[in-house]
PDB file of C-alpha atoms and ligand atoms in Angstrom:
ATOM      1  CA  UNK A   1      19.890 -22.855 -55.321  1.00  0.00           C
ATOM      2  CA  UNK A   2      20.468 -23.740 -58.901  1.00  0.00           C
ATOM      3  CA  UNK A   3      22.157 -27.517 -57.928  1.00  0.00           C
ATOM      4  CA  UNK A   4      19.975 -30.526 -59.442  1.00  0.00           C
ATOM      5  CA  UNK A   5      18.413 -32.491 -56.237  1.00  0.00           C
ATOM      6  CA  UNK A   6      19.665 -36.282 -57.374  1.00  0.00           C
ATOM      7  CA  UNK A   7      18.002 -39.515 -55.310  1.00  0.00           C
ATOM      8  CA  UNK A   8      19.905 -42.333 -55.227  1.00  0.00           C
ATOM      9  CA  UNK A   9      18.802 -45.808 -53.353  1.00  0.00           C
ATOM     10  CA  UNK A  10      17.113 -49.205 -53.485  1.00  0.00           C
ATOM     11  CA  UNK A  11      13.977 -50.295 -55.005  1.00  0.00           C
ATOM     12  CA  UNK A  12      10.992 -49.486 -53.474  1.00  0.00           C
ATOM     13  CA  UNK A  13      12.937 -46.751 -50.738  1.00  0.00           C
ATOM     14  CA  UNK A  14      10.771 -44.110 -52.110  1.00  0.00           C
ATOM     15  CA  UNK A  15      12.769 -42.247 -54.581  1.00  0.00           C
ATOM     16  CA  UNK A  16      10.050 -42.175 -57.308  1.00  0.00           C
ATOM     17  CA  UNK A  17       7.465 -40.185 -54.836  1.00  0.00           C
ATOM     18  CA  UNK A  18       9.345 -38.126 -53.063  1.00  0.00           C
ATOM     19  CA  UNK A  19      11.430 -37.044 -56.105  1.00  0.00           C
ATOM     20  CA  UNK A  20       7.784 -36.267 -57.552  1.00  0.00           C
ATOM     21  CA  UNK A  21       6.578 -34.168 -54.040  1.00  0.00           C
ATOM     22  CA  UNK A  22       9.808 -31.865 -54.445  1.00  0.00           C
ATOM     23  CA  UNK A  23       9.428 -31.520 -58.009  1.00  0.00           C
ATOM     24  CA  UNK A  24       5.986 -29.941 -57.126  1.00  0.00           C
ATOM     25  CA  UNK A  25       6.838 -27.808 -54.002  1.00  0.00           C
ATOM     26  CA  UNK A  26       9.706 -26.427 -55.464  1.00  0.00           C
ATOM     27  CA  UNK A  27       8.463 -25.822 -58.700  1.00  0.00           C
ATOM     28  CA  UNK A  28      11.344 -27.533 -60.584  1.00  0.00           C
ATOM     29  CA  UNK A  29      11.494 -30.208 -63.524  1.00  0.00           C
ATOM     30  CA  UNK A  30      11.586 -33.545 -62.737  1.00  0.00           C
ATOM     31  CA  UNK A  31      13.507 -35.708 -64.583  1.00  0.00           C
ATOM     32  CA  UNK A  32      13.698 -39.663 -64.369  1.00  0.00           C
ATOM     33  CA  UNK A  33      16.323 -41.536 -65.234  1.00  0.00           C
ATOM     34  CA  UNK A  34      14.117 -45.127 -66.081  1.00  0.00           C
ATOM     35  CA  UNK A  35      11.888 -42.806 -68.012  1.00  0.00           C
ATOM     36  CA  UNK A  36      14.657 -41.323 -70.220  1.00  0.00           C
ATOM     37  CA  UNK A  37      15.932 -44.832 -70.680  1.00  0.00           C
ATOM     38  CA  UNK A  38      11.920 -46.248 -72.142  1.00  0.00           C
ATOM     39  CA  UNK A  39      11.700 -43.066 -74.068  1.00  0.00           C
ATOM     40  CA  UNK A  40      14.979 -43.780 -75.812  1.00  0.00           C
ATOM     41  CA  UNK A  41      14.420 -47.483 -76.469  1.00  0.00           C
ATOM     42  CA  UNK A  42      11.108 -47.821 -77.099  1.00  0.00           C
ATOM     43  CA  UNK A  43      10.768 -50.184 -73.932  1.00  0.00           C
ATOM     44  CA  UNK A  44       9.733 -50.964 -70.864  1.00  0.00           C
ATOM     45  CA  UNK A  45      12.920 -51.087 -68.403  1.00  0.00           C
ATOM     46  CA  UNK A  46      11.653 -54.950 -67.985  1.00  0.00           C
ATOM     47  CA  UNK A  47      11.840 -55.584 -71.927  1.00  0.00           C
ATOM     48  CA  UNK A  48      15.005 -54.057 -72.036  1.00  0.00           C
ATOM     49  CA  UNK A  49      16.670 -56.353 -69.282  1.00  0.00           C
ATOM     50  CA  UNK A  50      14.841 -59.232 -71.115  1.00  0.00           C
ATOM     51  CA  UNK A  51      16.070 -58.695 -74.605  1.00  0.00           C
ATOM     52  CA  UNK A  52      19.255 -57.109 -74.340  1.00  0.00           C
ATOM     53  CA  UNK A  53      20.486 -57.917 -70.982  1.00  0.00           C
ATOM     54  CA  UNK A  54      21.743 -55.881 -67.659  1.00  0.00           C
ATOM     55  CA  UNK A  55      24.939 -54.723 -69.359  1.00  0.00           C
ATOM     56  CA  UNK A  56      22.957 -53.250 -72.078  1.00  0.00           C
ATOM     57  CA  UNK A  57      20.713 -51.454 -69.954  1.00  0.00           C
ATOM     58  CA  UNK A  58      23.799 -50.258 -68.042  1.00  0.00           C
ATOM     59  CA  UNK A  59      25.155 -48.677 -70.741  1.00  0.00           C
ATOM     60  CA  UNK A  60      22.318 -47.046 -71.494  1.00  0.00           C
ATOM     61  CA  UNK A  61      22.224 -45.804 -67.913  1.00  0.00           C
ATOM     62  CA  UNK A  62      25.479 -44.692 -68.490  1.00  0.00           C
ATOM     63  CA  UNK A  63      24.927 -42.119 -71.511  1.00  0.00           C
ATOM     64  CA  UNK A  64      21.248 -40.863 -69.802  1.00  0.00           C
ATOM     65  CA  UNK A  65      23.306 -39.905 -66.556  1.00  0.00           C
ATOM     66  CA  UNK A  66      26.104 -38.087 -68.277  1.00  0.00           C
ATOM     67  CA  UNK A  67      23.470 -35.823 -70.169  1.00  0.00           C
ATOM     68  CA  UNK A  68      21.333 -35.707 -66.787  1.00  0.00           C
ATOM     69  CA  UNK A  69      24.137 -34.527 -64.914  1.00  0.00           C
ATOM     70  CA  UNK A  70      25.064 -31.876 -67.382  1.00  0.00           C
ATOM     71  CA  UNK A  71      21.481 -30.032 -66.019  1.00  0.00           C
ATOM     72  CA  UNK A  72      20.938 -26.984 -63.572  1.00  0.00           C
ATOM     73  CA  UNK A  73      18.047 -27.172 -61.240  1.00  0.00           C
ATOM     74  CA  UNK A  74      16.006 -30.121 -61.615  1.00  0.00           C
ATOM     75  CA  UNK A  75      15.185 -33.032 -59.804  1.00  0.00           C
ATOM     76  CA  UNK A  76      16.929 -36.409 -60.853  1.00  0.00           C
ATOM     77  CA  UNK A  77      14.976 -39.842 -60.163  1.00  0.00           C
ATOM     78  CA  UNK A  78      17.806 -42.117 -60.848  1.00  0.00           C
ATOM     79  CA  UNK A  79      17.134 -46.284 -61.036  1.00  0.00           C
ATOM     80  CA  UNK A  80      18.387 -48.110 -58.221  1.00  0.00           C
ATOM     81  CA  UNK A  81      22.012 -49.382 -59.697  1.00  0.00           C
ATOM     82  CA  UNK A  82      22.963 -45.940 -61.052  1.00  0.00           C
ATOM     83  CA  UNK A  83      25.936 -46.347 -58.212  1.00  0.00           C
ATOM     84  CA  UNK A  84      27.078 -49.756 -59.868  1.00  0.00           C
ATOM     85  CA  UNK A  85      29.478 -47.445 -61.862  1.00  0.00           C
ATOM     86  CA  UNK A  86      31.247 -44.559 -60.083  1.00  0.00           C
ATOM     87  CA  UNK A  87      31.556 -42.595 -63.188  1.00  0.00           C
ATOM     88  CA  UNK A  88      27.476 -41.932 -62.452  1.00  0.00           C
ATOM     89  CA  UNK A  89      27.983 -40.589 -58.885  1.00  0.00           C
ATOM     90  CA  UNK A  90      30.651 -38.463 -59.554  1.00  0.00           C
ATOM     91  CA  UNK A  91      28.924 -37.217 -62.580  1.00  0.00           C
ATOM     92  CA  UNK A  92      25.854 -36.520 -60.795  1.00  0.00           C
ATOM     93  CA  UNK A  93      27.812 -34.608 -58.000  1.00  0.00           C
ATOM     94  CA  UNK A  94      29.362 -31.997 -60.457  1.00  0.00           C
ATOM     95  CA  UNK A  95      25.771 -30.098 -60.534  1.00  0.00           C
ATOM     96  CA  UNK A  96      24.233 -31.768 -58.266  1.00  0.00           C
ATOM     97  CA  UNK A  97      23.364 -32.697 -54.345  1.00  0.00           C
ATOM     98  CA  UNK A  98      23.192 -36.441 -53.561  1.00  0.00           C
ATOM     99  CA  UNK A  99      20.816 -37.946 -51.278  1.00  0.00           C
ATOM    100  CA  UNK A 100      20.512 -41.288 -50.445  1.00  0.00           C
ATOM    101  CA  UNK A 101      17.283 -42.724 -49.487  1.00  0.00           C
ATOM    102  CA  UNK A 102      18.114 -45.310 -46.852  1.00  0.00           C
ATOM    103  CA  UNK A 103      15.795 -48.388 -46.337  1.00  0.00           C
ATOM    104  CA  UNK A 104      16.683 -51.553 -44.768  1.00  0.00           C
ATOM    105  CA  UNK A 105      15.745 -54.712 -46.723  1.00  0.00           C
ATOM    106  CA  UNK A 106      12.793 -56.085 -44.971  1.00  0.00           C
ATOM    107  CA  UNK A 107      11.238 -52.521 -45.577  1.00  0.00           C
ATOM    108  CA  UNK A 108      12.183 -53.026 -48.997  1.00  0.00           C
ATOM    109  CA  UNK A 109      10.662 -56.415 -49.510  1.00  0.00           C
ATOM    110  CA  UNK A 110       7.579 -55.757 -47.701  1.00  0.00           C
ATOM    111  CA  UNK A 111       6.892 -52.472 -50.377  1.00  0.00           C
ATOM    112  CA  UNK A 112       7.978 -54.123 -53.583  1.00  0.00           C
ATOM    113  CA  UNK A 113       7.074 -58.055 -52.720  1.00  0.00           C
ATOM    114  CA  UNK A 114       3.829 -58.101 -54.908  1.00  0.00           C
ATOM    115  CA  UNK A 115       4.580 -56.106 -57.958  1.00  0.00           C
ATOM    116  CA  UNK A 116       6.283 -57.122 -60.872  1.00  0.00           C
ATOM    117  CA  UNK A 117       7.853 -54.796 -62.682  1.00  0.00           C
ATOM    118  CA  UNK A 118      11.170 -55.154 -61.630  1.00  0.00           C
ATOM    119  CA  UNK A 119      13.238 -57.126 -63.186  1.00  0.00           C
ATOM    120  CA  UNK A 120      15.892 -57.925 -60.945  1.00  0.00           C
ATOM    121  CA  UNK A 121      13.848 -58.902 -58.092  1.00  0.00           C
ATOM    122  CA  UNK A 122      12.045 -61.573 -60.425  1.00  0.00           C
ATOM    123  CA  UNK A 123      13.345 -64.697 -58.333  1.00  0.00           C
ATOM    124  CA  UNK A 124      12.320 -67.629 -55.982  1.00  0.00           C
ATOM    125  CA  UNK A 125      13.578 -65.628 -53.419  1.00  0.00           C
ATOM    126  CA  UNK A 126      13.277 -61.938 -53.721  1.00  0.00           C
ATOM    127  CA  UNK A 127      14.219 -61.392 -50.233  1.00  0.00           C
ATOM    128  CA  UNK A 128      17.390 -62.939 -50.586  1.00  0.00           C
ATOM    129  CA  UNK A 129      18.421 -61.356 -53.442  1.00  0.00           C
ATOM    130  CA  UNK A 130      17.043 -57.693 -51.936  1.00  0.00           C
ATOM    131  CA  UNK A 131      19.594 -58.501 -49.015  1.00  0.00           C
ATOM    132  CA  UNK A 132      22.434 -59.613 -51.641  1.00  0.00           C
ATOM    133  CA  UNK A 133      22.454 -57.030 -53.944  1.00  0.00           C
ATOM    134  CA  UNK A 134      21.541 -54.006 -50.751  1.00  0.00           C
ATOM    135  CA  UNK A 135      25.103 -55.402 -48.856  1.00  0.00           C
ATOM    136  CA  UNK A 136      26.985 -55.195 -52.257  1.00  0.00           C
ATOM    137  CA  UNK A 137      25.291 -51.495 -52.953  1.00  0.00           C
ATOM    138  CA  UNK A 138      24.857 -50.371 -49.275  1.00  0.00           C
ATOM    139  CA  UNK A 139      29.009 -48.484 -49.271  1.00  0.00           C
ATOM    140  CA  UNK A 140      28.016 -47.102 -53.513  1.00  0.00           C
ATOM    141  CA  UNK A 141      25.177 -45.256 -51.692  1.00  0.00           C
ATOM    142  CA  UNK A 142      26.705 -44.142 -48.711  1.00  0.00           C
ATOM    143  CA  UNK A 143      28.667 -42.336 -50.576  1.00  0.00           C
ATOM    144  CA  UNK A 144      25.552 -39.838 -51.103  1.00  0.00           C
ATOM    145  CA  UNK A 145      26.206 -36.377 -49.440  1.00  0.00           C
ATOM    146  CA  UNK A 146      23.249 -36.784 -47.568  1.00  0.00           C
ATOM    147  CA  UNK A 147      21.607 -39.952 -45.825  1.00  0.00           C
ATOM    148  CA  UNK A 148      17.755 -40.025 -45.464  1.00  0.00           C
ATOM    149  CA  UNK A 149      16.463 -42.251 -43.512  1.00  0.00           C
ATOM    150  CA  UNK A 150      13.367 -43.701 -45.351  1.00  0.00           C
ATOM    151  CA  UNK A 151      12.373 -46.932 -43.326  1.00  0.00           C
ATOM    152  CA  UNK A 152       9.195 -45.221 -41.541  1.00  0.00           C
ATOM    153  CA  UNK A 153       9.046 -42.052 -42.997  1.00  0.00           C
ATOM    154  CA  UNK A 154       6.622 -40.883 -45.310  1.00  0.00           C
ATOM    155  CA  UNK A 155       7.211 -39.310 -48.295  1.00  0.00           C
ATOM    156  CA  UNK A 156       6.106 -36.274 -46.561  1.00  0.00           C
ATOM    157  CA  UNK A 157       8.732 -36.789 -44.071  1.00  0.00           C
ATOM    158  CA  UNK A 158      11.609 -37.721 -46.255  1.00  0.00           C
ATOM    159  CA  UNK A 159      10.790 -34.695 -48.290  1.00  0.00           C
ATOM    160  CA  UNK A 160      10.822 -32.142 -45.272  1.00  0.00           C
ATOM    161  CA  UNK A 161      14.165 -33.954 -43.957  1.00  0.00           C
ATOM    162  CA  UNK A 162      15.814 -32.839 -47.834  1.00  0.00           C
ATOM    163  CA  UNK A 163      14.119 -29.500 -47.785  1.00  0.00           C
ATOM    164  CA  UNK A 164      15.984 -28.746 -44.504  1.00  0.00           C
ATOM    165  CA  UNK A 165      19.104 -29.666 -46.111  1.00  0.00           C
ATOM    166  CA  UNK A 166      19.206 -28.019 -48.843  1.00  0.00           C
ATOM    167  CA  UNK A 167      18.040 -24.589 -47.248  1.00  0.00           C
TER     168      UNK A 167
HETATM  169  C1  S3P B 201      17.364 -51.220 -60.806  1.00  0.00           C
HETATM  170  C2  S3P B 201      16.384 -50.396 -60.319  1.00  0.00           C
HETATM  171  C3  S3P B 201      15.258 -49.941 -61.152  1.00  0.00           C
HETATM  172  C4  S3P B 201      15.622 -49.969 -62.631  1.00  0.00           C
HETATM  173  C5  S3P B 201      16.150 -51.304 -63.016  1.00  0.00           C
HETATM  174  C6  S3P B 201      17.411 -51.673 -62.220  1.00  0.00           C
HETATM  175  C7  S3P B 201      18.454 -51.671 -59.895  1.00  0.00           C
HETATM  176  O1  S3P B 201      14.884 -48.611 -60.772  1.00  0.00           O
HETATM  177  O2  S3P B 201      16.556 -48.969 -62.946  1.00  0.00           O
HETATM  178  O3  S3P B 201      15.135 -52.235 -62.805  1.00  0.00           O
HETATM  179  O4  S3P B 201      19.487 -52.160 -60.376  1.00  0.00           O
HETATM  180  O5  S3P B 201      18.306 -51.488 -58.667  1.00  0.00           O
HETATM  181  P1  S3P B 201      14.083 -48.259 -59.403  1.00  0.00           P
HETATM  182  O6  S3P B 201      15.109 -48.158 -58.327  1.00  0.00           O
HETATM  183  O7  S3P B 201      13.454 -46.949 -59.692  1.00  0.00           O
HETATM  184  O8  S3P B 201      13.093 -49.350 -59.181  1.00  0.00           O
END
């Protein structure tokens, strides 16, 4: 199976740990998408949104998931909005199997509420904007090839539930 492994979904659905678990079962690279993005500029993702703004950063996105995509084999972390533009998904399916970690909002909230590294959640009301932006994203990431459902799992069980998949 020489396809990349590509998770898509929200903030704090799990994508960073269980892209890290398969990485290490399967023996394959793992590449991040935020990562790429601070390597390139220098920054923290939060710096970036703060000094050059979310359509900067986007573009930025942009160009790291067009040379992501272009891999064989490896195991793509990608940020939460990567579906914001379709040229990203499509992109990403050309090599690659698409799974969409699925977590409802409250789940969401109660996993990211106290940190503070995310820059679009940085609000009076991070619940309300976890529900805003997850109704305007939830049909981008349904359009995953695969739906994991990530509300009580565990990494280990979101892991397993791919592993099947892809076998
Ligand atoms: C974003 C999610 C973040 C990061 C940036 C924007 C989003 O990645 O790319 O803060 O638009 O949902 P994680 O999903 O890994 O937190």
């Amino acid at each position: 199976m020489n396809k990349n492994i590509v998770l898509i979904g929200f903030m704090g659905s799990g994508k960073s740990s269980v892209a890290r678990e398969l990485a290490r079962r399967l023996k394959r690279e793992l590449v991040t998408t935020d990562g790429l993005i601070e390597v390139r500029e220098g920054k923290k993702i939060n710096d970036i949104f703060k000094t050059r703004g979310e359509s900067y950063f986007r573009k930025v996105e942009r160009g790291i998931i067009k040379e992501v995509s272009g891999r064989k084999g490896v195991i793509i972390d990608c940020g939460g909005g990567v579906v914001l533009d379709p040229a990203n998904l499509s992109d990403l399916k050309i090599n690659g199997i698409v799974f969409y970690l699925q977590a409802r909002p409250d789940v969401i909230y109660e996993r990211v509420k106290h940190e503070s590294h995310r820059p679009l959640l940085q609000s009076p009301d991070p619940l309300g904007c976890i529900n805003e932006l997850y109704q305007q994203r939830l049909p981008l990431y349904n359009q995953a090839d695969y739906i994991i459902d990530a509300n009580g799992a565990s990494i280990e069980g979101s892991v397993v539930e791919i592993l099947k998949k892809i076998q």
